[in-house]
mmCIF file of C-alpha atoms and ligand atoms in Angstrom:
data_model
loop_
_atom_site.group_PDB
_atom_site.id
_atom_site.type_symbol
_atom_site.label_atom_id
_atom_site.label_comp_id
_atom_site.label_asym_id
_atom_site.label_seq_id
_atom_site.Cartn_x
_atom_site.Cartn_y
_atom_site.Cartn_z
ATOM 1 C CA MET A 1 -3.565 -19.688 -69.599
ATOM 2 C CA SER A 2 -1.095 -16.958 -70.228
ATOM 3 C CA ARG A 3 -2.301 -13.429 -70.009
ATOM 4 C CA PRO A 4 -0.301 -10.318 -70.818
ATOM 5 C CA ARG A 5 2.059 -9.279 -68.086
ATOM 6 C CA VAL A 6 1.267 -5.877 -66.669
ATOM 7 C CA ILE A 7 4.457 -3.893 -66.515
ATOM 8 C CA ARG A 8 4.750 -0.948 -64.202
ATOM 9 C CA CYS A 9 7.447 1.683 -64.243
ATOM 10 C CA ALA A 10 9.618 1.489 -61.137
ATOM 11 C CA ALA A 11 10.185 5.236 -61.330
ATOM 12 C CA CYS A 12 6.703 6.723 -61.759
ATOM 13 C CA ALA A 13 4.533 3.667 -60.963
ATOM 14 C CA ALA A 14 2.488 4.161 -64.109
ATOM 15 C CA ARG A 15 1.780 1.262 -66.402
ATOM 16 C CA ILE A 16 4.087 0.673 -69.348
ATOM 17 C CA LYS A 17 2.351 -0.446 -72.495
ATOM 18 C CA PRO A 18 4.238 -3.478 -73.838
ATOM 19 C CA HIS A 19 4.397 -2.026 -77.357
ATOM 20 C CA HIS A 20 5.971 1.181 -76.094
ATOM 21 C CA PRO A 21 9.731 1.425 -75.735
ATOM 22 C CA HIS A 22 10.966 0.729 -72.233
ATOM 23 C CA ILE A 23 14.002 -0.361 -70.268
ATOM 24 C CA GLY A 24 14.362 -3.469 -68.174
ATOM 25 C CA VAL A 25 16.971 -3.795 -65.455
ATOM 26 C CA GLU A 26 17.245 -7.450 -64.539
ATOM 27 C CA ASP A 27 18.708 -8.691 -61.284
ATOM 28 C CA LEU A 28 20.753 -11.644 -62.490
ATOM 29 C CA GLU A 29 20.641 -13.264 -59.062
ATOM 30 C CA THR A 30 16.884 -13.314 -58.580
ATOM 31 C CA GLY A 31 15.631 -12.854 -62.130
ATOM 32 C CA VAL A 32 13.528 -9.934 -60.958
ATOM 33 C CA GLU A 33 13.321 -7.222 -63.564
ATOM 34 C CA PHE A 34 12.678 -3.567 -62.887
ATOM 35 C CA SER A 35 11.006 -1.781 -65.768
ATOM 36 C CA TYR A 36 11.201 1.887 -66.648
ATOM 37 C CA HIS A 37 9.677 4.129 -69.276
ATOM 38 C CA ALA A 38 12.014 5.209 -72.065
ATOM 39 C CA ARG A 39 11.199 8.847 -71.323
ATOM 40 C CA PRO A 40 14.024 10.930 -69.841
ATOM 41 C CA GLY A 41 12.713 11.369 -66.296
ATOM 42 C CA CYS A 42 12.205 7.657 -65.785
ATOM 43 C CA GLN A 43 15.517 6.821 -67.485
ATOM 44 C CA ILE A 44 17.402 9.095 -65.115
ATOM 45 C CA ARG A 45 15.643 7.481 -62.187
ATOM 46 C CA ALA A 46 16.557 4.063 -63.607
ATOM 47 C CA ALA A 47 20.212 5.051 -63.868
ATOM 48 C CA GLU A 48 20.256 6.391 -60.310
ATOM 49 C CA GLU A 49 18.507 3.383 -58.810
ATOM 50 C CA THR A 50 20.660 0.943 -60.734
ATOM 51 C CA ALA A 51 23.812 2.722 -59.598
ATOM 52 C CA THR A 52 22.638 2.456 -55.989
ATOM 53 C CA ARG A 53 21.918 -1.252 -56.355
ATOM 54 C CA LEU A 54 25.233 -1.856 -58.090
ATOM 55 C CA GLU A 55 26.981 -0.278 -55.122
ATOM 56 C CA ALA A 56 25.260 -2.854 -52.955
ATOM 57 C CA GLY A 57 27.065 -5.542 -54.935
ATOM 58 C CA LYS A 58 24.195 -6.601 -57.194
ATOM 59 C CA VAL A 59 24.700 -7.717 -60.765
ATOM 60 C CA TYR A 60 22.341 -6.457 -63.401
ATOM 61 C CA ALA A 61 21.613 -6.871 -67.061
ATOM 62 C CA MET A 62 20.074 -3.970 -68.908
ATOM 63 C CA HIS A 63 17.495 -4.714 -71.574
ATOM 64 C CA HIS A 64 16.170 -2.258 -74.098
ATOM 65 C CA TYR A 65 12.708 -3.031 -75.383
ATOM 66 C CA HIS A 66 11.925 -1.184 -78.571
ATOM 67 C CA SER A 67 8.549 0.077 -79.647
ATOM 68 C CA SER A 68 6.592 -2.497 -81.627
ATOM 69 C CA ARG A 69 6.667 -0.075 -84.549
ATOM 70 C CA CYS A 70 10.407 0.411 -84.369
ATOM 71 C CA PRO A 71 12.273 -1.050 -87.355
ATOM 72 C CA ASP A 72 15.514 -1.333 -85.413
ATOM 73 C CA GLU A 73 16.197 -4.701 -83.792
ATOM 74 C CA ALA A 74 19.531 -3.706 -82.278
ATOM 75 C CA PRO A 75 19.434 -2.873 -78.582
ATOM 76 C CA GLY A 76 20.662 0.408 -77.248
ATOM 77 C CA PHE A 77 20.355 4.090 -77.870
ATOM 78 C CA GLY A 78 19.964 6.096 -81.005
ATOM 79 C CA CYS A 79 17.799 3.496 -82.722
ATOM 80 C CA ALA A 80 16.108 4.112 -86.051
ATOM 81 C CA GLY A 81 12.688 4.353 -84.418
ATOM 82 C CA GLY A 82 13.797 6.986 -81.908
ATOM 83 C CA CYS A 83 12.960 4.838 -78.861
ATOM 84 C CA PHE A 84 16.144 5.591 -76.963
ATOM 85 C CA ASP A 85 17.442 8.806 -78.446
ATOM 86 C CA THR A 86 17.831 10.395 -75.035
ATOM 87 C CA PRO A 87 20.972 9.376 -73.180
ATOM 88 C CA MET A 88 20.594 7.712 -69.785
ATOM 89 C CA ALA A 89 22.671 10.297 -68.009
ATOM 90 C CA VAL A 90 21.953 13.943 -68.681
ATOM 91 C CA ALA A 91 24.828 16.335 -68.180
ATOM 92 C CA ASN A 92 24.002 19.602 -66.452
HETATM 93 ZN ZN1 ZN B 1 7.855 5.942 -65.765
HETATM 94 ZN ZN1 ZN B 2 13.710 1.430 -81.314
#
């Protein structure tokens, strides 16, 4: 019945492999989740798009999905597996 969900990056439209680290931005009103690659370009896009949606009065929950090989269960940046070493916002 259940087949693997195909996840696409909302920034670059490429497919995200489920075992690769990625970010999910969930609209708490609709349950719709936008997914982004953990790589810097897509993370920046995620931050920008989320900021725009937040300004529109939306409420979001951010999820960090670690690589399947990552030993770190804790969400967030700077994990032991290096999934989210790059900060969301890059200073100039
Ligand atoms: Zn991407
Ligand atoms: Zn990790």
